[in-house]
XYZ file of C-alpha atoms in Angstrom:
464
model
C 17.319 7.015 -27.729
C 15.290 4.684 -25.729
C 12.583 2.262 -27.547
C 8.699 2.598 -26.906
C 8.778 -0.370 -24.905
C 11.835 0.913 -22.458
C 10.010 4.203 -22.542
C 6.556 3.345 -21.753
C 7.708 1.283 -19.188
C 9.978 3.887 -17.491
C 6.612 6.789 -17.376
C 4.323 3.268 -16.067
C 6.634 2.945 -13.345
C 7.249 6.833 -12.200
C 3.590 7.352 -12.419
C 2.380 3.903 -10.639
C 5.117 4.630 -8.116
C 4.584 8.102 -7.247
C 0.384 7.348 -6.918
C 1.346 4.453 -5.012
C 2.598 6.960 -2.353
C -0.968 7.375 -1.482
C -3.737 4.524 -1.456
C -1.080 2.587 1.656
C -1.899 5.697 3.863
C -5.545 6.484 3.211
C -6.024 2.432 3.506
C -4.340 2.526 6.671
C -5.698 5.782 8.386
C -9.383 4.796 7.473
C -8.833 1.471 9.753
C -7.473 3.714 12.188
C -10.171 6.486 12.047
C -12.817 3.695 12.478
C -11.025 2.401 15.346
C -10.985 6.158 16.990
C -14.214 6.735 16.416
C -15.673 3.567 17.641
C -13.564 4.622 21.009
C -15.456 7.791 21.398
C -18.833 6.573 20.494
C -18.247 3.764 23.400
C -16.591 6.392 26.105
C -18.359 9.666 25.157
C -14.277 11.031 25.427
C -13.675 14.350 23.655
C -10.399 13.616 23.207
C -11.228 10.538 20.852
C -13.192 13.033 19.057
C -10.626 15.421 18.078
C -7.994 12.955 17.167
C -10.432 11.610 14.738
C -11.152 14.935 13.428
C -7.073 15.588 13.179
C -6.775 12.567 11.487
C -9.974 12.916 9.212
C -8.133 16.038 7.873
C -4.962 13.947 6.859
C -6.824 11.316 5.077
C -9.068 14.000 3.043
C -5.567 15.721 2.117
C -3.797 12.354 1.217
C -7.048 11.333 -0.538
C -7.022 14.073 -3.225
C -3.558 13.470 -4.334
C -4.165 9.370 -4.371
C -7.273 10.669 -6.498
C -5.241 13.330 -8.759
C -2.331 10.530 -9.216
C -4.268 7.694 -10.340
C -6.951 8.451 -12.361
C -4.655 9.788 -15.382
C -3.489 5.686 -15.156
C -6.860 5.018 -17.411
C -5.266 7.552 -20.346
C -1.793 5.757 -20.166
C -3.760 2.345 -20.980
C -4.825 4.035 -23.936
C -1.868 5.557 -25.239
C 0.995 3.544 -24.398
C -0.474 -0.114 -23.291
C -3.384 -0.305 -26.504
C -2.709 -3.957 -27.417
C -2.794 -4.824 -23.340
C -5.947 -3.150 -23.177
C -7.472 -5.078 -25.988
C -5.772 -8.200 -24.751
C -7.253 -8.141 -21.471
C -10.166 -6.080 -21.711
C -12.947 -8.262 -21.268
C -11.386 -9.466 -18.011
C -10.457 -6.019 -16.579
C -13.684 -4.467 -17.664
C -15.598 -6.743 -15.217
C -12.955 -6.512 -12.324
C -12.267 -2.695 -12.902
C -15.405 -2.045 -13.406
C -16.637 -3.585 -10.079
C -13.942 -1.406 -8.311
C -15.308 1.543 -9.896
C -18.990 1.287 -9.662
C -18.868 -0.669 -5.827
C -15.918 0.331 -4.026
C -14.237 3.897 -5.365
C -18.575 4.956 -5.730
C -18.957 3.845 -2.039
C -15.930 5.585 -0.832
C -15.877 8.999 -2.655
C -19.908 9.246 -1.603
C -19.192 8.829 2.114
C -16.635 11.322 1.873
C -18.331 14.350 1.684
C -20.386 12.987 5.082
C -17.059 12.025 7.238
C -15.095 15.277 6.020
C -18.150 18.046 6.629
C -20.797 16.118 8.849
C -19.108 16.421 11.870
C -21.488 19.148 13.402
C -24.679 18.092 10.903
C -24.742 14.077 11.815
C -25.349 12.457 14.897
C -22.228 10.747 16.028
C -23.660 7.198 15.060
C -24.320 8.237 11.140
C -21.010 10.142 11.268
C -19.334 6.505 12.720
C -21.616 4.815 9.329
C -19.910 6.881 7.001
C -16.566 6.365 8.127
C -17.289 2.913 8.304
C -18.130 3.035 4.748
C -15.454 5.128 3.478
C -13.246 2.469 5.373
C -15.034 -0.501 3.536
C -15.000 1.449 0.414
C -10.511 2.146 0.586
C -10.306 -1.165 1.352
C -13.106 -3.158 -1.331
C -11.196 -0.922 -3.992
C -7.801 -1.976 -2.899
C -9.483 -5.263 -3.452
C -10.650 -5.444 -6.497
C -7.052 -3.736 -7.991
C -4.775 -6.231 -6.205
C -7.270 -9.117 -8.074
C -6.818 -7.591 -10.939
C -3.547 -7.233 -10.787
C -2.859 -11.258 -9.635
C -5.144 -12.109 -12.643
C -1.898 -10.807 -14.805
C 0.328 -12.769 -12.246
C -1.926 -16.412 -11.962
C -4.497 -15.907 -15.095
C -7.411 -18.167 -14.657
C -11.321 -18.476 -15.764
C -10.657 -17.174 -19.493
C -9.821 -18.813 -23.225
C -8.371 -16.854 -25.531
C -10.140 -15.786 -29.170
C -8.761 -14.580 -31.960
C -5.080 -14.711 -33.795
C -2.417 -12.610 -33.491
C -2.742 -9.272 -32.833
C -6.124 -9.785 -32.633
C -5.687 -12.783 -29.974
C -7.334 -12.034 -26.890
C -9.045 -13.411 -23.268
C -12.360 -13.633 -22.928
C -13.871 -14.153 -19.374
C -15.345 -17.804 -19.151
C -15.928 -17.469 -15.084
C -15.994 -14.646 -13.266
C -15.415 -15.855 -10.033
C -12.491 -17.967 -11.188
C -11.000 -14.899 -12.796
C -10.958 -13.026 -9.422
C -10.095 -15.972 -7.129
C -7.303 -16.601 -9.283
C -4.282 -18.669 -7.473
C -2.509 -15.719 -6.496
C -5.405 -13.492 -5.175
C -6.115 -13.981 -2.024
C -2.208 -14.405 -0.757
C -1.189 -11.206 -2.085
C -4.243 -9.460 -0.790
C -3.495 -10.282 2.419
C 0.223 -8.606 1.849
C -0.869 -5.768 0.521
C -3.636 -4.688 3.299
C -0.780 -5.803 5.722
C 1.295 -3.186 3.719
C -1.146 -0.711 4.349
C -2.241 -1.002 7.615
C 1.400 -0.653 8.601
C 1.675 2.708 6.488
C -0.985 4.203 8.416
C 0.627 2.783 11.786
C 3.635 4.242 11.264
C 2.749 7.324 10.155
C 0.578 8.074 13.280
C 3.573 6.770 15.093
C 5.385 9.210 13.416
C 3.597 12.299 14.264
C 3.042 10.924 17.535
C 6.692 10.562 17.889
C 7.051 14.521 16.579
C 4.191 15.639 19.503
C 6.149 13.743 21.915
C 9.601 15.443 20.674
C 8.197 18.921 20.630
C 6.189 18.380 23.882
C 2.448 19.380 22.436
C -0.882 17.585 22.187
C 1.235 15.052 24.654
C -2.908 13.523 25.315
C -3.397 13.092 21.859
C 0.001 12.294 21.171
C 0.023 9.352 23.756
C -3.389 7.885 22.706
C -2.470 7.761 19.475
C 1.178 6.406 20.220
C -0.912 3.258 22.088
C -3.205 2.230 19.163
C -0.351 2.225 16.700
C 1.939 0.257 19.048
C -0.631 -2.137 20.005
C -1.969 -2.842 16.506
C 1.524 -2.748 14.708
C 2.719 -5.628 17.074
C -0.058 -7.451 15.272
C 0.277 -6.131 11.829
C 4.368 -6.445 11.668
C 3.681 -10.275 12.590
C 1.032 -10.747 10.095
C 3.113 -9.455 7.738
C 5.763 -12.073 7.950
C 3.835 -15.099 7.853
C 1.607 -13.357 4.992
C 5.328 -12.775 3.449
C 6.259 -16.697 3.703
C 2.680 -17.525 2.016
C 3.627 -15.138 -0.785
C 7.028 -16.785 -1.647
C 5.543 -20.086 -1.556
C 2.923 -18.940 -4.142
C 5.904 -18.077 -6.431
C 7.674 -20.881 -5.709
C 4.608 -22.788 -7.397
C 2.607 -20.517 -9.810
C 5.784 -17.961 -10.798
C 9.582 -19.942 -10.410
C 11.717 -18.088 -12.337
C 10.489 -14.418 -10.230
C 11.726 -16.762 -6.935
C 14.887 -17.786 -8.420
C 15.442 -14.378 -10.104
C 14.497 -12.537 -6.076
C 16.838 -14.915 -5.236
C 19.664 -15.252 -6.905
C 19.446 -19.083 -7.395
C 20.825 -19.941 -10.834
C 21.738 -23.947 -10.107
C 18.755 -26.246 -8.839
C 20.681 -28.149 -6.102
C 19.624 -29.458 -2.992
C 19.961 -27.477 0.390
C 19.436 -24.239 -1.790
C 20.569 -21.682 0.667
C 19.224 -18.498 1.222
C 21.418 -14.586 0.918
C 20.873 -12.476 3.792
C 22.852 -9.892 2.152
C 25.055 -9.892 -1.346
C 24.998 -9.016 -4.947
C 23.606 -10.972 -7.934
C 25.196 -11.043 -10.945
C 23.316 -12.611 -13.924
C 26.335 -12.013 -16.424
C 28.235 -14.495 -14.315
C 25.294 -16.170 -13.013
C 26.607 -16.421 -9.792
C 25.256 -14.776 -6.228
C 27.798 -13.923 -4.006
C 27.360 -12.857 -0.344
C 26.505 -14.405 3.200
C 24.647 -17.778 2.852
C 21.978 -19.745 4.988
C 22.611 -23.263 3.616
C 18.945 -25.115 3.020
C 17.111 -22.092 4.696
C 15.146 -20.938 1.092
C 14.564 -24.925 0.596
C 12.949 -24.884 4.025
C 11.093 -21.895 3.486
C 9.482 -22.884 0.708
C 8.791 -26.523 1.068
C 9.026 -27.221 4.662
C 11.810 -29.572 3.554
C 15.997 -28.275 4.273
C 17.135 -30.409 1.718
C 14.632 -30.233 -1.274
C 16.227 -27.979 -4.441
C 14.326 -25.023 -5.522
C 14.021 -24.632 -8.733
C 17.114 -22.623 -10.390
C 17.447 -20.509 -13.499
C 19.214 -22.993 -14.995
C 15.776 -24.750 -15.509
C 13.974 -22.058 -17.362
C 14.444 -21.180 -20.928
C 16.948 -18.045 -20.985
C 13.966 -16.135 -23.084
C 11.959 -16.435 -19.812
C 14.157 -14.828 -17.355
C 13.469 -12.190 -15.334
C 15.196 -8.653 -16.384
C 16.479 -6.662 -14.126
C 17.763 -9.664 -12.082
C 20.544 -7.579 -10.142
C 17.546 -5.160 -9.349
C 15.537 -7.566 -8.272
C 17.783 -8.678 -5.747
C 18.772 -5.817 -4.176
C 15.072 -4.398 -4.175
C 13.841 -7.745 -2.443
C 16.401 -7.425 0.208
C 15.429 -3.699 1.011
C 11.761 -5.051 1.726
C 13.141 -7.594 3.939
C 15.216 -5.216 5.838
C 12.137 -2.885 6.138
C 10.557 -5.170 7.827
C 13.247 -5.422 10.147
C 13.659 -2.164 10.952
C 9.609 -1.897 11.509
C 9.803 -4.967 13.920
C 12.808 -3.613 15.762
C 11.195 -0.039 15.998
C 7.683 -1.201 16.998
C 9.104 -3.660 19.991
C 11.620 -1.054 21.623
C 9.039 1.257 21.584
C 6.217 -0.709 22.347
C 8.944 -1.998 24.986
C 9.580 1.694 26.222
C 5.986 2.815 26.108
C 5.070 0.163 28.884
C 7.850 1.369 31.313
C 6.476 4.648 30.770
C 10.128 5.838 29.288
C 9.192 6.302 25.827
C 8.642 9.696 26.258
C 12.367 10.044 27.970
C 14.161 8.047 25.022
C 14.278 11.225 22.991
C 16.713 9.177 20.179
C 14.103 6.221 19.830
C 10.843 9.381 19.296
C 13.484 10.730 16.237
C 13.503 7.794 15.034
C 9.819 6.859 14.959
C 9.409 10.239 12.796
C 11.242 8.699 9.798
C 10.458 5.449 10.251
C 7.480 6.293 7.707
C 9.766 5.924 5.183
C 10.570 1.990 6.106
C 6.687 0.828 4.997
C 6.083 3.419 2.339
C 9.587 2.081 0.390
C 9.181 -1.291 1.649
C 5.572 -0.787 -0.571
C 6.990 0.545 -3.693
C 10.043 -2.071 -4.024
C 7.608 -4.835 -3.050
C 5.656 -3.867 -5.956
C 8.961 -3.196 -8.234
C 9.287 -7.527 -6.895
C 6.025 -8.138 -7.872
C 5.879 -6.483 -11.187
C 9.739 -6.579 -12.437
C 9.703 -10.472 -11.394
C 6.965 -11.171 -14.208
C 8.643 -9.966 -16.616
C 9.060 -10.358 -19.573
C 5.261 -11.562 -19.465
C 2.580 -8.821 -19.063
C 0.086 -11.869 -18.475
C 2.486 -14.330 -17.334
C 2.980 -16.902 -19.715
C 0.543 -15.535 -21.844
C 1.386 -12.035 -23.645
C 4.749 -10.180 -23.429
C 5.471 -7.166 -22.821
C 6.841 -6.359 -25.590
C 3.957 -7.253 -27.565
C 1.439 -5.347 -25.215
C 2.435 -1.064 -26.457
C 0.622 0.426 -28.924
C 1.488 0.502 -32.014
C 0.947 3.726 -33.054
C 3.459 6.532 -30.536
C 6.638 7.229 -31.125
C 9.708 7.586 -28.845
C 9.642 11.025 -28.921
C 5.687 11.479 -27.828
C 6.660 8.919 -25.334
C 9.195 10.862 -23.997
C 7.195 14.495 -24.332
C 4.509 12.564 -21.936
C 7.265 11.049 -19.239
C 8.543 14.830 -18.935
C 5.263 16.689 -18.336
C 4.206 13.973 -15.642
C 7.979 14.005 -13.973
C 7.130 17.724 -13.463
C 3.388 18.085 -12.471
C 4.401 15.428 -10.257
C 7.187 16.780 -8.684
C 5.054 19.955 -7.983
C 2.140 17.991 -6.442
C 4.923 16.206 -4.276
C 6.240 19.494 -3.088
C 2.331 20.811 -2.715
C 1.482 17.509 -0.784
C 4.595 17.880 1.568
C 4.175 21.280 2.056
C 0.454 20.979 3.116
C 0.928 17.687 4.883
C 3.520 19.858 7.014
C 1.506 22.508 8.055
C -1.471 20.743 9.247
C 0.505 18.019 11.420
C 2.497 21.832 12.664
C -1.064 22.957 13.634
C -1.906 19.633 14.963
C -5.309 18.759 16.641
C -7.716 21.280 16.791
C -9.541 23.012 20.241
C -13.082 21.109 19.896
C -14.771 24.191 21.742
C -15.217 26.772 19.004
C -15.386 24.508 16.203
C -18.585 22.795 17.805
C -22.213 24.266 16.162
C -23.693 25.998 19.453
C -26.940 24.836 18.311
C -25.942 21.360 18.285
C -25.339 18.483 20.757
C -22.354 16.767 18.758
C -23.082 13.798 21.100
C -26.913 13.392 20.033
C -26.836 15.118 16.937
C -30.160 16.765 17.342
C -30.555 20.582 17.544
C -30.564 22.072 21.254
C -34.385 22.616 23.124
C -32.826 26.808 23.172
C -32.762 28.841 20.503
C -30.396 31.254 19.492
C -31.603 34.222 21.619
C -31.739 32.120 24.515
C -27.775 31.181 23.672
């Protein structure tokens, strides 16, 4: 039987990765949402109108289960990760806490005004709340990610106390959440999201398209995630090259580990494809000679620093893993790039619509950011290990002290199968709507209301 540790890291990872399904897409459709509406406020369009109220309905959907995922995360601090949550505590309460009372308060109380206000605000307050619910996805994404980079890059604490009562304690707020890391993986993440929420509008664009219905709405929508994913899928790899360069500095041995460099030598080349093998400590495969060196420092022929540099204890686990699970993200983003500029390609010669294989495969291309989100975070997190705070407190030293395997396990199998019921609810739901697509604005519009002007109507009732 497993160990606590092994255990209560297996149940972290299912139940971060299966909420992390969620947050990417709501992120991503609120930018989108506040771009549509923006459009109809400017043009006065109906059409904008009821492909923000289509995809108002997704987001409120994809909301609840990011909602019903995540906040059981606060009891597994509790009762698996104790000694983390005393270790850290006075550093997470502050940034936690700011993402709790500022940015998840902000965007839950908005919500109730973009889901049902549609026919009780004027278009203008309606465009304020989604604005805010926007602002409030992405200031909570914020304040998580710095979190988060404080474990990777801690900064602006000292640490009290002796062992197992050692702990940080915040000297500088502001240090703590511009820590070194911070900003650079921000900026991949939101990237990460934004192209979630483009390609899954591309995707049920694509399906529209395929199926010949809603071909307006379809085509609207098809331009604003073409256009904007050029942008994002570029952003994302020079956001990408700023990340490995932060590791290269602030976290070495997740680099070498990601890339299979276990000899600091110059020219340290760079595996397009292969296989790692740590036993050996050799990575075979295809080879750029010099082309990590020059990623990293600008500089073909200066060594990156190898395993062979860092104390055995220290290494990464799960190097194979890594490898393999840093390659997928790369080829993700390949596969986004190449899908975005044929059909961005296509869509401006006015054959999109013709190329029926290139619409099939812009309906599963969701899958290329949504995995290319949970192995990037399997990089982020699996690369600092064994550190829970890197360099500070392992992980081994962060469970509680007090479960067993066996609760442990009892735990992992209850949320393995209320999850894989809300997965089935969420697909099944997620299905229908998209299979009822965009509603028929003209009897879901309050007679006695100008949606336009949001006032009531000079006639009355009788008079209607």
């Amino acid at each position: 039987m497993a160990d606590v540790v092994t255990l209560s890291r297996i149940q972290f990872a299912v139940h971060i990765g299966f909420h992390y399904l969620f947050p990417p897409m709501t992120i991503g459709l609120s930018f989108y949402i506040v771009i549509i509406e923006a459009l109809f406020l400017i043009t006065k369009n109906p059409m904008y109108e009821k492909m923000a109220r289509f995809w108002v309905k997704i987001f409120g959907l994809i909301f609840a289960l990011g909602v019903a995922t995540g906040v059981i995360n606060v009891f597994g601090m509790g009762t698996n990760w104790a000694q983390f949550s005393y270790y850290v505590g006075d550093v997470f309460g502050a940034l936690l806490g700011a993402e709790g009372i500022f940015a998840f308060t902000l965007e839950a109380g908005f919500l109730g005004m973009l889901l049902f206000g549609w026919d009780r605000l004027s278009s203008k307050v309606h465009f304020f709340a989604c604005c805010m619910v926007a602002f409030g996805a992405h200031f909570s994404a914020t304040w998580i990610v710095f979190a988060n980079s404080w474990m990777q890059t801690p900064a602006g604490f000292q640490l009290a106390g002796k062992g197992l009562g050692q702990h940080a304690v915040l000297t500088s707020f502001w240090h703590a959440v511009f820590n070194p890391s911070a900003l650079v993986r921000l900026g991949h993440v939101l990237l990460g999201c934004w192209l979630t929420g483009t390609f899954l509008i591309l995707s049920v664009s694509a399906f529209y398209i395929l199926k010949k219905r809603h071909l307006e709405f379809a085509h609207r929508t098809m331009k604003l995630g073409l256009y904007f994913g050029a942008i994002f899928v570029v952003l994302q790899l020079w956001s990408a090259d700023a990340s490995g360069r932060a590791a290269a500095t602030y976290q070495p041995a997740k680099l070498a580990a990601l890339e299979g460099v276990y000899n600091t030598a110059p020219y340290t080349p760079m595996s397009l494809i292969g296989w790692s093998n740590p036993k050996t400590k050799k990575t075979s495969g295809i080879k750029v000679p010099g082309l990590l060196s020059l990623l990293v420092y600008r500089d073909a022929s200066k060594p990156v620093l190898g395993l062979d540099q860092i104390p055995t204890q220290d290494w990464p686990e799960a190097i194979s893993t890594l490898y393999v699970t840093y390659r997928w993200m790369i080829y993700m983003w390949c596969w986004m790039f190449l899908m975005i500029t044929l059909a961005l390609v296509m869509f401006k010669r006015n054959k999109l619509e013709k190329n029926r294989l290139l619409l099939k495969l812009l309906v599963i291309s969701i899958a290329a950011p949504v995995s290319a989100n949970i192995v990037g975070w399997c990089c982020a997190e699996m690369g600092r290990q064994p550190w829970v705070v890197y360099g500070l407190l392992r992980t081994a030293d962060a469970v509680s002290r007090s479960i067993t395997s066996g609760q442990v396990w009892g735990s992992l199998i209850m949320i393995i199968s209320s999850f894989s019921l809300l997965l089935v609810l969420f697909l099944f739901l997620l299905d229908r709507k998209i299979k009822q697509g965009p509603e028929d604005l003209g009897h879901k519009t309050d007679p006695y209301r100008d949606p336009y002007k949001g006032h009531d109507l000079e006639q009355t009732p009788k008079e209607v």
